[in-house]
XYZ file of C-alpha atoms in Angstrom:
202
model
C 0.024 14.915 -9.914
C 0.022 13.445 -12.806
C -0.380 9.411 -12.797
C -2.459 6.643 -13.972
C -5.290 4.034 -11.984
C -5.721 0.643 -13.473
C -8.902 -0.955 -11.291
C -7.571 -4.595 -10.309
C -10.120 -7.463 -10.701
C -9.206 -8.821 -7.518
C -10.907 -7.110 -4.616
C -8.570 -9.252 -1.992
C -5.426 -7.695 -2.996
C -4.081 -4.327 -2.050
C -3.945 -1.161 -4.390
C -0.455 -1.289 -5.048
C 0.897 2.511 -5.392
C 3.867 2.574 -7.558
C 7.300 4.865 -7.907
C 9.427 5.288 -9.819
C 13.271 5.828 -10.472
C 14.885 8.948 -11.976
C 14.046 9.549 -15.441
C 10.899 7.094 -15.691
C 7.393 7.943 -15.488
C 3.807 6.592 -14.076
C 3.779 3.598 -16.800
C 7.732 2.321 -15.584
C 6.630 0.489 -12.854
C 3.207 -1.294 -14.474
C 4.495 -4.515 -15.577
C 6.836 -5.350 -12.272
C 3.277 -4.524 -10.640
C 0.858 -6.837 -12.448
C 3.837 -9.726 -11.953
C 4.283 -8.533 -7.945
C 0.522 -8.813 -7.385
C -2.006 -10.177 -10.667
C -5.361 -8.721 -10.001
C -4.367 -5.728 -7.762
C -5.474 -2.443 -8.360
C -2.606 -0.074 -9.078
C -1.637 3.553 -8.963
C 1.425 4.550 -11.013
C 2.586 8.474 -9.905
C 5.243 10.604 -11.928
C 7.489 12.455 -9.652
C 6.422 16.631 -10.051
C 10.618 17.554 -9.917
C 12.692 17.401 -12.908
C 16.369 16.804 -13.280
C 18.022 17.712 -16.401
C 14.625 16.881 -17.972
C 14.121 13.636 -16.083
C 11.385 12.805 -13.721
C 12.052 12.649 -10.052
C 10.193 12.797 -6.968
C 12.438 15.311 -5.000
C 15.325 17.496 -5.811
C 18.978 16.834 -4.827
C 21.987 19.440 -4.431
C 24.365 19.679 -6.947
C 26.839 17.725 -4.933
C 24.002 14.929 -5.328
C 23.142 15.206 -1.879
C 19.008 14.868 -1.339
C 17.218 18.431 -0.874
C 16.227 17.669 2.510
C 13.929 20.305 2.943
C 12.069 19.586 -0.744
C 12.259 15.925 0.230
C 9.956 16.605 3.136
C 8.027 18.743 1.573
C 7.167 16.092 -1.460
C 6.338 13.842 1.032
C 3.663 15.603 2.601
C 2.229 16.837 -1.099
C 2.356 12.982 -2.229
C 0.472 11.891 1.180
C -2.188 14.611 0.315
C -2.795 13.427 -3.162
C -3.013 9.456 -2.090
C -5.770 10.634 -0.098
C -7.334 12.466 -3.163
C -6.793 9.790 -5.098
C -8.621 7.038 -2.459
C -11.453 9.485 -2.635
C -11.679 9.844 -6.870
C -11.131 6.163 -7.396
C -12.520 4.242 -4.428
C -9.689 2.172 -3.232
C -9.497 1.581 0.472
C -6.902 3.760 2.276
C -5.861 1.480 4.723
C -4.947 -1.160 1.949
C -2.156 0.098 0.373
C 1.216 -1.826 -0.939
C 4.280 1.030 -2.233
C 6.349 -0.323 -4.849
C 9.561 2.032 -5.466
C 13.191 1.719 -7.242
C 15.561 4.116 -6.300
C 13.917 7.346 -6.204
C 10.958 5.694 -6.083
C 11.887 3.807 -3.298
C 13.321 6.743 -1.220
C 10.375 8.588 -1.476
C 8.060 5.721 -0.826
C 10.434 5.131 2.425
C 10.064 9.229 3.589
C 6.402 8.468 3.728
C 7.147 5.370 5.804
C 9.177 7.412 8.162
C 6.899 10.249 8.045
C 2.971 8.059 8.197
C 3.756 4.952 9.605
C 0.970 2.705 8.612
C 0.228 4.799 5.352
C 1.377 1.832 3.817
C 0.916 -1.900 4.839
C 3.649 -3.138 3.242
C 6.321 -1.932 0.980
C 8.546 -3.223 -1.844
C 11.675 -0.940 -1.238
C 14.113 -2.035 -4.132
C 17.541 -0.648 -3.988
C 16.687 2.590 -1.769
C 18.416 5.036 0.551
C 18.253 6.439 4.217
C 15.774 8.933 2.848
C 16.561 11.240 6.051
C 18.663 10.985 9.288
C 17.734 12.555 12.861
C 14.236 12.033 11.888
C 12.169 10.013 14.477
C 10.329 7.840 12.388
C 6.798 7.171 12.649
C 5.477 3.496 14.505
C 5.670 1.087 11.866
C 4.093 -1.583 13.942
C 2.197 -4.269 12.106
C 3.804 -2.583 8.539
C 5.724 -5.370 6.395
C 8.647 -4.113 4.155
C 11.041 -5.684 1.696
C 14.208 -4.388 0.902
C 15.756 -5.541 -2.753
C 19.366 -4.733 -2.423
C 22.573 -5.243 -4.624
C 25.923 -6.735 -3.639
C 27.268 -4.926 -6.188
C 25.385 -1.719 -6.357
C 27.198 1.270 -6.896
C 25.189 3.982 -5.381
C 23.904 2.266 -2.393
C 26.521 0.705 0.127
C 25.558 -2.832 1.758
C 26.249 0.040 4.954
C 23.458 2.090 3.888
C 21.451 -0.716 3.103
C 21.739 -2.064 6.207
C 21.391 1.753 8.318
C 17.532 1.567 6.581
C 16.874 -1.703 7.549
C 17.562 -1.044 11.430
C 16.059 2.030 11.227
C 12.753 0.531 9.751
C 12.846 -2.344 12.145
C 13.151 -0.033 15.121
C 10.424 1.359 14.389
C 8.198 -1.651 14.880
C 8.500 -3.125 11.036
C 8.965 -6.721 10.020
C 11.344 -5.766 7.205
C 12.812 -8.699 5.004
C 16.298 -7.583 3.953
C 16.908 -9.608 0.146
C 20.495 -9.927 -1.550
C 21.118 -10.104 -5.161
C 24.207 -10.550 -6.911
C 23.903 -7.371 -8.977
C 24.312 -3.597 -9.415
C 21.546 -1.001 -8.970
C 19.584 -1.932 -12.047
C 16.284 -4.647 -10.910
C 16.948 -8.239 -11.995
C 14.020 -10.917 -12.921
C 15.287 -13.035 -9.403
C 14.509 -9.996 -7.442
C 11.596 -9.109 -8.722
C 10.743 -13.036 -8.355
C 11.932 -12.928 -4.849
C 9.500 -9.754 -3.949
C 6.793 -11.712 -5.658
C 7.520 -14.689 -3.338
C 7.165 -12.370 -0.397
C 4.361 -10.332 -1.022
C 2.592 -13.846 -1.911
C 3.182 -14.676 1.581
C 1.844 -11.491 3.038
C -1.849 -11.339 4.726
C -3.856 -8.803 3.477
């Protein structure tokens, strides 16, 4: 896949692994990363579908609806390469932060669903039920925050909500954040996640 790894100077902090929404690429998400977590090593992956030319990490109908079946299937190609890429570049495996908007943050939340702990924490911003009737994974001891807007018009405060329970029945301690905005990130959000992940133990 192709993507970039910037080696953090802080060996503390996690490798964050970074996605991102449709029509960016592996670079998109680099600066909300060095301001989420300053020292951390990060991983920045372009998503192998395109759209009309546009990155994306899995394919949707032409209703809009998510390719289930390609969606699943991404997932498990995406979990393969993190554990190439832990192997080529030496982070640890089991210290791993996801950072995804939109897209990015569907796909980051089908390998929640799908791995469990693959991740120790996650900052979701404005995501999706990635997949329903799936029996997620135990998310025990996993931390997530969910960036969400009041005002966003493709994700329903409904939806938002579905993910959260569904997260938190699995086991996570998921921190559900409100922002008086659309879909598009805003500098308090981003400040908010920062504030969070700050507080996380790692």
């Amino acid at each position: 896949m192709i993507h970039i790894f910037r080696q953090g100077s802080d060996s503390s902090k996690p490798t964050l692994v970074l996605f991102h929404g449709t029509g960016g690429n592996e670079h998109d998400m680099l600066p909300l990363a060095e301001m989420l977590s300053p020292g951390s090593s990060l991983l920045g992956i372009r998503g192998n579908v395109l759209e009309n030319g546009m990155p994306r990490f899995f394919r949707r109908l032409p209703s809009g609806v998510f390719d289930e079946a390609d969606l699943v299937a991404r997932t498990h190609e995406l979990k393969a390469f993190l554990d190439e890429a832990a192997a080529k570049y030496g982070f640890d495996p089991a210290r791993l932060t996801a950072v995804g908007y939109s897209n990015g943050a569907n796909i980051a939340g089908s390998l929640l669903l799908h791995y469990g702990n693959l991740f120790s924490s996650a900052v979701l911003l404005h995501p999706m039920v990635p997949l329903r009737g799936l029996t997620p994974q135990p998310l025990d001891g996993v931390s997530v925050f969910i960036g969400a807007g009041v005002n966003d018009p493709l994700v329903s405060a409904a939806e938002t909500k579905e993910l959260h329970e569904l997260l938190a029945s699995a086991g996570a301690d998921v921190t559900l954040h409100w922002s008086n905005q659309g879909h598009r990130l805003s500098v308090a959000e981003a400040e908010a996640a920062k504030e969070w992940l700050d507080s996380q133990s790692f």
